[in-house]
mmCIF file of C-alpha atoms in Angstrom:
data_model
loop_
_atom_site.group_PDB
_atom_site.id
_atom_site.type_symbol
_atom_site.label_atom_id
_atom_site.label_comp_id
_atom_site.label_asym_id
_atom_site.label_seq_id
_atom_site.Cartn_x
_atom_site.Cartn_y
_atom_site.Cartn_z
ATOM 1 C CA MET A 260 45.922 16.394 9.198
ATOM 2 C CA PRO A 261 46.251 13.895 6.326
ATOM 3 C CA GLN A 262 43.423 13.712 3.815
ATOM 4 C CA HIS A 263 41.934 11.087 1.514
ATOM 5 C CA LYS A 264 39.560 10.956 -1.436
ATOM 6 C CA ALA A 265 35.823 10.576 -0.765
ATOM 7 C CA LEU A 266 32.578 10.825 -2.721
ATOM 8 C CA LEU A 267 30.972 13.903 -1.168
ATOM 9 C CA ILE A 268 27.454 15.333 -1.152
ATOM 10 C CA ARG A 269 27.698 19.082 -0.591
ATOM 11 C CA ALA A 270 24.004 20.014 -0.965
ATOM 12 C CA LEU A 271 20.622 18.382 -0.365
ATOM 13 C CA GLY A 272 18.036 17.730 -3.043
ATOM 14 C CA GLY A 273 19.864 15.352 -5.355
ATOM 15 C CA ALA A 274 22.803 17.583 -6.211
ATOM 16 C CA ARG A 275 25.506 15.662 -8.007
ATOM 17 C CA ALA A 276 28.013 14.006 -5.671
ATOM 18 C CA ALA A 277 31.656 14.584 -6.539
ATOM 19 C CA VAL A 278 35.007 13.238 -5.456
ATOM 20 C CA GLY A 279 36.753 15.542 -3.021
ATOM 21 C CA LEU A 280 39.139 15.469 -0.087
ATOM 22 C CA GLN A 281 38.160 14.503 3.441
ATOM 23 C CA ASP A 282 40.245 14.663 6.604
ATOM 24 C CA THR A 283 41.508 11.213 7.552
ATOM 25 C CA PRO A 284 40.554 10.630 11.197
ATOM 26 C CA SER A 285 42.363 8.474 13.728
ATOM 27 C CA PRO A 286 40.360 5.666 15.332
ATOM 28 C CA GLY A 287 39.095 6.155 18.864
ATOM 29 C CA SER A 288 38.760 3.570 21.598
ATOM 30 C CA GLY A 289 37.309 0.337 20.237
ATOM 31 C CA GLN A 290 37.655 1.491 16.643
ATOM 32 C CA VAL A 291 39.930 0.726 13.695
ATOM 33 C CA LEU A 292 40.783 2.577 10.503
ATOM 34 C CA VAL A 293 40.111 0.525 7.367
ATOM 35 C CA ARG A 294 41.612 1.252 3.943
ATOM 36 C CA ASN A 295 38.763 0.332 1.632
ATOM 37 C CA VAL A 296 39.539 -2.046 -1.219
ATOM 38 C CA ALA A 297 35.978 -2.725 -2.428
ATOM 39 C CA VAL A 298 32.587 -1.168 -1.745
ATOM 40 C CA ALA A 299 29.085 -2.063 -2.929
ATOM 41 C CA LEU A 300 26.068 -0.064 -4.042
ATOM 42 C CA ASN A 301 22.640 -0.402 -2.412
ATOM 43 C CA PRO A 302 19.269 1.121 -3.362
ATOM 44 C CA VAL A 303 19.273 3.094 -0.116
ATOM 45 C CA ASP A 304 22.385 4.971 -1.302
ATOM 46 C CA ALA A 305 20.316 6.399 -4.164
ATOM 47 C CA TYR A 306 17.453 7.303 -1.806
ATOM 48 C CA ILE A 307 19.811 9.147 0.529
ATOM 49 C CA HIS A 308 21.428 10.982 -2.366
ATOM 50 C CA LYS A 309 18.233 11.921 -4.198
ATOM 51 C CA PHE A 310 15.885 12.625 -1.290
ATOM 52 C CA GLY A 311 18.283 13.475 1.516
ATOM 53 C CA VAL A 312 17.044 10.666 3.769
ATOM 54 C CA PHE A 313 19.041 10.656 7.034
ATOM 55 C CA LEU A 314 20.860 13.856 5.982
ATOM 56 C CA THR A 315 20.657 17.413 7.341
ATOM 57 C CA GLU A 316 22.425 20.632 6.384
ATOM 58 C CA GLU A 317 24.556 20.299 9.514
ATOM 59 C CA LYS A 318 25.963 16.973 8.276
ATOM 60 C CA LEU A 319 27.202 18.375 4.954
ATOM 61 C CA PRO A 320 29.489 17.675 3.252
ATOM 62 C CA ALA A 321 28.489 14.030 3.703
ATOM 63 C CA THR A 322 29.763 10.721 2.403
ATOM 64 C CA LEU A 323 27.569 7.773 1.402
ATOM 65 C CA GLY A 324 28.104 4.033 1.364
ATOM 66 C CA ILE A 325 27.020 1.157 3.604
ATOM 67 C CA ASP A 326 28.852 -1.932 2.307
ATOM 68 C CA GLY A 327 32.635 -2.078 2.488
ATOM 69 C CA ALA A 328 35.657 -4.337 2.735
ATOM 70 C CA GLY A 329 39.333 -3.562 3.106
ATOM 71 C CA GLU A 330 42.475 -3.726 5.189
ATOM 72 C CA VAL A 331 42.968 -2.656 8.800
ATOM 73 C CA VAL A 332 45.649 0.050 8.792
ATOM 74 C CA GLU A 333 45.356 1.541 12.296
ATOM 75 C CA LEU A 334 44.136 0.262 15.661
ATOM 76 C CA GLY A 335 42.473 2.425 18.286
ATOM 77 C CA ALA A 336 42.900 1.978 22.014
ATOM 78 C CA ASP A 337 41.389 -1.101 23.657
ATOM 79 C CA VAL A 338 41.075 -3.022 20.381
ATOM 80 C CA VAL A 339 41.823 -6.710 20.853
ATOM 81 C CA GLY A 340 41.687 -9.639 18.439
ATOM 82 C CA TRP A 341 42.637 -7.599 15.389
ATOM 83 C CA GLU A 342 45.968 -6.945 13.683
ATOM 84 C CA LEU A 343 47.246 -4.502 11.108
ATOM 85 C CA GLY A 344 46.736 -5.974 7.666
ATOM 86 C CA ASP A 345 43.624 -8.009 8.545
ATOM 87 C CA ALA A 346 41.189 -8.191 5.615
ATOM 88 C CA VAL A 347 37.712 -7.315 6.911
ATOM 89 C CA PHE A 348 34.192 -6.542 5.752
ATOM 90 C CA TYR A 349 31.748 -4.309 7.593
ATOM 91 C CA GLU A 350 28.561 -2.250 7.459
ATOM 92 C CA GLY A 351 28.917 1.518 7.429
ATOM 93 C CA ALA A 352 27.294 3.597 10.171
ATOM 94 C CA SER A 353 25.632 7.010 10.386
ATOM 95 C CA LYS A 354 28.580 9.432 10.530
ATOM 96 C CA SER A 355 30.415 10.420 7.350
ATOM 97 C CA GLU A 356 33.688 9.047 8.689
ATOM 98 C CA GLN A 357 31.914 5.673 9.064
ATOM 99 C CA GLN A 358 30.580 5.540 5.486
ATOM 100 C CA THR A 359 32.236 3.453 2.779
ATOM 101 C CA PHE A 360 32.460 5.557 -0.410
ATOM 102 C CA GLN A 361 35.910 6.840 0.508
ATOM 103 C CA GLU A 362 39.457 5.589 0.792
ATOM 104 C CA TYR A 363 39.487 5.248 4.593
ATOM 105 C CA THR A 364 36.649 4.491 7.027
ATOM 106 C CA ILE A 365 36.392 4.398 10.814
ATOM 107 C CA VAL A 366 34.882 1.054 11.883
ATOM 108 C CA ASN A 367 33.652 -0.275 15.223
ATOM 109 C CA ALA A 368 35.971 -3.240 15.859
ATOM 110 C CA ARG A 369 33.090 -5.236 17.347
ATOM 111 C CA LEU A 370 31.018 -4.904 14.179
ATOM 112 C CA MET A 371 33.346 -6.170 11.478
ATOM 113 C CA SER A 372 34.309 -9.644 10.297
ATOM 114 C CA LYS A 373 37.400 -11.192 8.761
ATOM 115 C CA VAL A 374 37.085 -12.051 5.090
ATOM 116 C CA PRO A 375 36.943 -15.883 4.971
ATOM 117 C CA PRO A 376 39.578 -17.665 2.894
ATOM 118 C CA ASN A 377 37.041 -18.862 0.316
ATOM 119 C CA MET A 378 35.750 -15.383 -0.532
ATOM 120 C CA SER A 379 37.381 -12.550 -2.413
ATOM 121 C CA ILE A 380 37.395 -9.146 -0.786
ATOM 122 C CA GLU A 381 35.076 -7.960 -3.576
ATOM 123 C CA GLN A 382 32.564 -10.694 -2.724
ATOM 124 C CA ALA A 383 32.793 -9.850 0.966
ATOM 125 C CA ALA A 384 31.940 -6.201 0.249
ATOM 126 C CA THR A 385 28.498 -7.265 -1.030
ATOM 127 C CA VAL A 386 27.500 -9.014 2.204
ATOM 128 C CA PRO A 387 26.895 -6.533 5.064
ATOM 129 C CA LEU A 388 23.604 -4.704 4.465
ATOM 130 C CA GLY A 389 21.714 -7.528 2.768
ATOM 131 C CA PHE A 390 22.784 -10.012 5.413
ATOM 132 C CA ALA A 391 22.038 -7.586 8.255
ATOM 133 C CA THR A 392 18.569 -6.742 6.919
ATOM 134 C CA ALA A 393 17.702 -10.447 6.785
ATOM 135 C CA SER A 394 19.321 -11.540 10.043
ATOM 136 C CA LEU A 395 18.303 -8.593 12.232
ATOM 137 C CA GLY A 396 14.698 -8.897 11.080
ATOM 138 C CA ILE A 397 14.620 -12.606 11.845
ATOM 139 C CA TYR A 398 16.562 -12.786 15.096
ATOM 140 C CA VAL A 399 16.595 -9.455 16.988
ATOM 141 C CA PRO A 400 14.261 -9.687 20.018
ATOM 142 C CA LYS A 401 10.790 -8.208 19.639
ATOM 143 C CA LYS A 402 10.151 -4.659 20.804
ATOM 144 C CA ASP A 403 6.821 -2.838 20.989
ATOM 145 C CA GLU A 404 8.399 0.286 19.563
ATOM 146 C CA ILE A 405 8.479 2.030 16.190
ATOM 147 C CA ARG A 406 11.496 4.203 15.398
ATOM 148 C CA PRO A 407 11.003 7.838 14.288
ATOM 149 C CA ASP A 408 11.925 6.759 10.733
ATOM 150 C CA GLY A 409 9.046 4.247 10.713
ATOM 151 C CA PHE A 410 11.062 1.055 11.080
ATOM 152 C CA ASP A 411 10.638 -1.354 13.974
ATOM 153 C CA ALA A 412 13.088 -1.108 16.866
ATOM 154 C CA GLY A 413 13.079 -4.905 17.205
ATOM 155 C CA GLY A 414 12.841 -8.026 15.090
ATOM 156 C CA ALA A 415 10.887 -11.272 15.073
ATOM 157 C CA GLY A 416 12.831 -12.653 18.036
ATOM 158 C CA LEU A 417 13.766 -16.098 16.703
ATOM 159 C CA HIS A 418 16.687 -17.870 18.393
ATOM 160 C CA PRO A 419 19.869 -16.688 16.595
ATOM 161 C CA LEU A 420 21.523 -19.264 14.393
ATOM 162 C CA TRP A 421 25.025 -18.520 15.704
ATOM 163 C CA LEU A 422 24.158 -19.068 19.377
ATOM 164 C CA ASP A 423 24.064 -22.444 21.150
ATOM 165 C CA GLY A 424 21.083 -24.451 19.993
ATOM 166 C CA GLY A 425 20.469 -22.210 16.985
ATOM 167 C CA LEU A 426 21.352 -24.699 14.269
ATOM 168 C CA GLY A 427 18.199 -26.621 13.369
ATOM 169 C CA LYS A 428 16.225 -24.972 16.180
ATOM 170 C CA TYR A 429 13.022 -24.814 14.108
ATOM 171 C CA THR A 430 13.267 -28.182 12.377
ATOM 172 C CA GLY A 431 9.969 -29.254 10.872
ATOM 173 C CA GLN A 432 8.343 -25.820 10.900
ATOM 174 C CA ALA A 433 7.249 -24.246 7.614
ATOM 175 C CA ALA A 434 8.357 -20.830 6.366
ATOM 176 C CA LEU A 435 7.910 -18.655 3.274
ATOM 177 C CA VAL A 436 10.284 -16.130 1.710
ATOM 178 C CA VAL A 437 8.735 -13.868 -0.929
ATOM 179 C CA GLY A 438 11.393 -12.735 -3.397
ATOM 180 C CA GLY A 439 13.967 -15.426 -2.653
ATOM 181 C CA ALA A 440 16.311 -14.447 -5.500
ATOM 182 C CA SER A 441 16.840 -10.917 -4.190
ATOM 183 C CA SER A 442 19.865 -10.033 -2.077
ATOM 184 C CA VAL A 443 17.896 -9.927 1.171
ATOM 185 C CA GLY A 444 15.709 -12.844 0.113
ATOM 186 C CA GLN A 445 18.537 -15.274 -0.564
ATOM 187 C CA TYR A 446 20.124 -14.478 2.812
ATOM 188 C CA ALA A 447 16.738 -15.013 4.487
ATOM 189 C CA LEU A 448 16.512 -18.410 2.778
ATOM 190 C CA GLN A 449 19.961 -19.443 3.955
ATOM 191 C CA LEU A 450 19.363 -18.305 7.518
ATOM 192 C CA LEU A 451 15.958 -19.957 7.791
ATOM 193 C CA ALA A 452 17.218 -23.180 6.236
ATOM 194 C CA ALA A 453 20.121 -23.335 8.681
ATOM 195 C CA SER A 454 17.677 -22.620 11.505
ATOM 196 C CA GLY A 455 15.831 -25.776 10.468
ATOM 197 C CA PHE A 456 12.713 -24.493 8.704
ATOM 198 C CA SER A 457 11.275 -27.083 6.321
ATOM 199 C CA PRO A 458 9.369 -27.009 4.112
ATOM 200 C CA LEU A 459 10.881 -23.679 3.089
ATOM 201 C CA LEU A 460 8.918 -22.077 0.274
ATOM 202 C CA THR A 461 9.891 -19.098 -1.847
ATOM 203 C CA THR A 462 8.738 -17.111 -4.861
ATOM 204 C CA ALA A 463 11.078 -16.409 -7.764
ATOM 205 C CA SER A 464 11.177 -16.593 -11.530
ATOM 206 C CA LYS A 465 11.748 -19.974 -13.172
ATOM 207 C CA HIS A 466 15.171 -18.696 -14.194
ATOM 208 C CA ASN A 467 16.204 -18.427 -10.527
ATOM 209 C CA GLU A 468 14.713 -21.698 -9.287
ATOM 210 C CA GLU A 469 18.028 -23.526 -8.886
ATOM 211 C CA TYR A 470 19.616 -20.454 -7.307
ATOM 212 C CA CYS A 471 16.924 -20.399 -4.629
ATOM 213 C CA LYS A 472 17.139 -24.135 -4.051
ATOM 214 C CA ALA A 473 20.906 -23.785 -3.585
ATOM 215 C CA ALA A 474 20.121 -21.211 -0.896
ATOM 216 C CA GLY A 475 17.901 -23.700 0.942
ATOM 217 C CA ALA A 476 14.411 -23.467 -0.571
ATOM 218 C CA THR A 477 12.503 -26.741 -0.763
ATOM 219 C CA HIS A 478 9.815 -25.356 -3.087
ATOM 220 C CA VAL A 479 10.101 -22.493 -5.601
ATOM 221 C CA ILE A 480 6.877 -20.927 -6.863
ATOM 222 C CA ASP A 481 7.178 -19.025 -10.153
ATOM 223 C CA TYR A 482 5.499 -15.673 -9.495
ATOM 224 C CA ARG A 483 4.898 -15.244 -13.221
ATOM 225 C CA GLU A 484 2.833 -18.434 -13.348
ATOM 226 C CA VAL A 485 1.345 -17.949 -9.875
ATOM 227 C CA PRO A 486 0.536 -14.251 -9.310
ATOM 228 C CA TYR A 487 0.403 -13.041 -5.721
ATOM 229 C CA ALA A 488 -3.404 -12.941 -5.854
ATOM 230 C CA VAL A 489 -3.479 -16.741 -6.063
ATOM 231 C CA LEU A 490 -0.297 -17.412 -4.076
ATOM 232 C CA PRO A 491 -2.181 -18.365 -0.878
ATOM 233 C CA ALA A 492 -3.974 -21.210 -2.651
ATOM 234 C CA LYS A 493 -0.702 -22.543 -4.092
ATOM 235 C CA VAL A 494 1.071 -22.369 -0.725
ATOM 236 C CA ARG A 495 -1.786 -24.184 1.004
ATOM 237 C CA GLU A 496 -1.679 -26.845 -1.686
ATOM 238 C CA ILE A 497 2.009 -27.474 -0.946
ATOM 239 C CA LEU A 498 1.632 -27.384 2.829
ATOM 240 C CA HIS A 499 -1.362 -29.729 2.759
ATOM 241 C CA ALA A 500 0.294 -32.265 0.469
ATOM 242 C CA GLY A 501 1.450 -34.498 3.323
ATOM 243 C CA SER A 502 -0.489 -36.404 5.915
ATOM 244 C CA GLU A 503 -0.321 -33.457 8.309
ATOM 245 C CA GLU A 504 -1.251 -29.834 7.648
ATOM 246 C CA LYS A 505 1.623 -27.440 8.382
ATOM 247 C CA PRO A 506 0.940 -23.812 9.281
ATOM 248 C CA LEU A 507 3.357 -21.102 8.166
ATOM 249 C CA ALA A 508 5.412 -20.342 11.274
ATOM 250 C CA PHE A 509 7.420 -17.514 9.685
ATOM 251 C CA ILE A 510 7.317 -15.276 6.601
ATOM 252 C CA TYR A 511 9.880 -12.870 5.151
ATOM 253 C CA ASP A 512 8.627 -10.662 2.321
ATOM 254 C CA ALA A 513 11.707 -9.322 0.564
ATOM 255 C CA ALA A 514 9.670 -8.166 -2.461
ATOM 256 C CA CYS A 515 6.877 -6.010 -1.000
ATOM 257 C CA LYS A 516 5.110 -5.318 -4.291
ATOM 258 C CA ASP A 517 2.031 -6.163 -6.339
ATOM 259 C CA GLY A 518 0.049 -7.337 -3.337
ATOM 260 C CA SER A 519 2.698 -9.714 -2.003
ATOM 261 C CA GLU A 520 2.280 -8.509 1.587
ATOM 262 C CA GLN A 521 -1.478 -9.031 1.593
ATOM 263 C CA ALA A 522 -1.095 -12.508 0.119
ATOM 264 C CA ALA A 523 1.604 -13.502 2.591
ATOM 265 C CA TYR A 524 -0.214 -12.059 5.603
ATOM 266 C CA SER A 525 -3.316 -14.111 4.804
ATOM 267 C CA LEU A 526 -1.175 -17.242 5.285
ATOM 268 C CA LEU A 527 0.492 -16.269 8.570
ATOM 269 C CA ALA A 528 -0.304 -18.679 11.392
ATOM 270 C CA ALA A 529 -1.472 -17.586 14.822
ATOM 271 C CA GLY A 530 1.459 -16.614 17.023
ATOM 272 C CA ALA A 531 3.819 -16.310 14.022
ATOM 273 C CA SER A 532 5.842 -13.355 12.715
ATOM 274 C CA MET A 533 6.168 -11.765 9.293
ATOM 275 C CA VAL A 534 9.075 -9.508 8.327
ATOM 276 C CA THR A 535 8.866 -7.079 5.407
ATOM 277 C CA ALA A 536 11.829 -5.440 3.683
ATOM 278 C CA GLN A 537 9.808 -2.225 3.399
ATOM 279 C CA GLN A 538 7.459 -0.682 5.939
ATOM 280 C CA PRO A 539 4.431 -2.982 5.957
ATOM 281 C CA LYS A 540 0.982 -2.240 4.606
ATOM 282 C CA VAL A 541 -0.644 -5.052 6.612
ATOM 283 C CA GLY A 542 -1.003 -5.997 10.260
ATOM 284 C CA ILE A 543 -0.699 -3.847 13.361
ATOM 285 C CA ARG A 544 2.497 -1.887 13.923
ATOM 286 C CA GLY A 545 4.462 -2.256 17.143
ATOM 287 C CA LYS A 546 2.415 -5.041 18.716
ATOM 288 C CA ASP A 547 0.834 -8.440 18.128
ATOM 289 C CA ASP A 548 -2.635 -8.650 16.632
ATOM 290 C CA GLU A 549 -5.533 -10.504 18.234
ATOM 291 C CA LEU A 550 -4.119 -13.821 16.978
ATOM 292 C CA GLY A 551 -0.670 -13.112 18.392
ATOM 293 C CA ARG A 552 0.802 -12.379 14.958
ATOM 294 C CA ARG A 553 3.505 -9.750 14.524
ATOM 295 C CA VAL A 554 4.330 -7.854 11.297
ATOM 296 C CA LEU A 555 7.497 -5.784 11.334
ATOM 297 C CA SER A 556 10.030 -4.004 9.178
ATOM 298 C CA PRO A 557 13.613 -4.157 10.505
ATOM 299 C CA TYR A 558 16.180 -1.398 10.562
ATOM 300 C CA GLY A 559 19.189 -3.138 9.017
ATOM 301 C CA GLY A 560 21.886 -1.284 10.940
ATOM 302 C CA THR A 561 24.262 -3.352 13.057
ATOM 303 C CA SER A 562 25.375 -0.215 14.908
ATOM 304 C CA GLU A 563 21.790 0.288 16.121
ATOM 305 C CA HIS A 564 21.834 -3.228 17.582
ATOM 306 C CA GLU A 565 25.460 -3.403 18.726
ATOM 307 C CA GLU A 566 25.101 -5.866 21.601
ATOM 308 C CA PHE A 567 23.091 -8.221 19.435
ATOM 309 C CA SER A 568 25.234 -7.733 16.321
ATOM 310 C CA ALA A 569 28.687 -8.197 17.886
ATOM 311 C CA PRO A 570 28.426 -12.009 18.296
ATOM 312 C CA MET A 571 26.799 -12.224 14.873
ATOM 313 C CA CYS A 572 29.713 -10.405 13.236
ATOM 314 C CA ALA A 573 32.184 -12.552 15.155
ATOM 315 C CA SER A 574 30.558 -15.681 13.713
ATOM 316 C CA LEU A 575 30.354 -14.660 10.054
ATOM 317 C CA THR A 576 33.844 -15.730 8.996
ATOM 318 C CA GLU A 577 33.202 -19.285 10.160
ATOM 319 C CA LEU A 578 29.648 -19.352 8.806
ATOM 320 C CA PHE A 579 30.704 -18.365 5.317
ATOM 321 C CA ALA A 580 33.776 -20.614 5.371
ATOM 322 C CA LYS A 581 31.691 -23.630 6.383
ATOM 323 C CA GLY A 582 29.146 -22.763 3.769
ATOM 324 C CA CYS A 583 31.538 -23.595 0.982
ATOM 325 C CA SER A 584 33.877 -26.192 2.452
ATOM 326 C CA GLU A 585 32.458 -28.215 5.351
ATOM 327 C CA ALA A 586 29.062 -29.603 4.486
ATOM 328 C CA GLN A 587 29.144 -32.750 6.542
ATOM 329 C CA GLN A 588 27.993 -31.964 10.043
ATOM 330 C CA ARG A 589 24.563 -33.043 11.175
ATOM 331 C CA GLN A 590 21.603 -31.434 9.422
ATOM 332 C CA ALA A 591 23.932 -28.642 8.352
ATOM 333 C CA SER A 592 25.291 -30.823 5.552
ATOM 334 C CA GLN A 593 22.639 -29.546 3.162
ATOM 335 C CA TRP A 594 22.320 -26.050 4.572
ATOM 336 C CA TRP A 595 25.979 -25.115 4.927
ATOM 337 C CA SER A 596 26.789 -26.303 1.421
ATOM 338 C CA SER A 597 24.521 -23.610 -0.011
ATOM 339 C CA TRP A 598 25.653 -20.850 2.354
ATOM 340 C CA ASN A 599 26.623 -17.890 0.184
ATOM 341 C CA SER A 600 26.064 -19.778 -3.058
ATOM 342 C CA GLY A 601 28.316 -17.327 -4.853
ATOM 343 C CA CYS A 602 31.395 -18.858 -3.202
ATOM 344 C CA SER A 603 33.417 -21.512 -4.952
#
């Protein structure tokens, strides 16, 4: 069997990973083999390496890596809509052969996207996990279930942007993203803006104010000038500025530090949802509270939500292409123009 180079973990407990050889598998039904051109690092890669999260002795030697982009070099049976040579980006899955820190990766053909013409393959490699963590938390249907790893099995259940009626669905409703300049935060801003939320508030440093506004924020609150302890008062001031008081219909806390969750939760309207990038310290897990509010922490794996994620992945090429080139249609004119603000 042919082999390829891979970054391998051979022991648990933070042992140094080293480049070694891995058997190169052939794709099964519905799968493709991708030759990786670019991969991206995520904090979770360090957690898995150092603490052995998601790993067992039986899985060793193991490969890491969640974000990847490359070229399709082999098609499995029953794969349609893809050709050899297609440039794609994708999120790695749980098996070593599906991880990205190696030359070749097995990928579910339903859960990858073509690299749009206005993005480099290196840019595309940075998208999958951050985008999935934001979008799955916002749009996956609610479930009254907590996974064994402590994450929620469902999401907030908003109407997905990429489905009919998704664009501008929540026009006029207010939302808050804490940590809007982070990877997950800026995707949450773009998704919520395209879904119609306005006013759309976020916290970030003054340095990142324009970055967040390009991603769709209408108001940027400098967390250095407005600590989280006094954030609720500042948010209420903004939301009460008009002739009509607007409740916060949705919150995404991508920061989860220094009391941000407690501050955000105190602002959450009855019947609304709040998503946290880490397992939450507020609210009731796995169900709505007495006011109908839901606090949840999503598992950002597209493979765990395949039926939901497949149409999302199929839409990404067009979404990112429109974000940098077609900013004229309807309310999307402002939102699409900021989609993936790194594009040019």
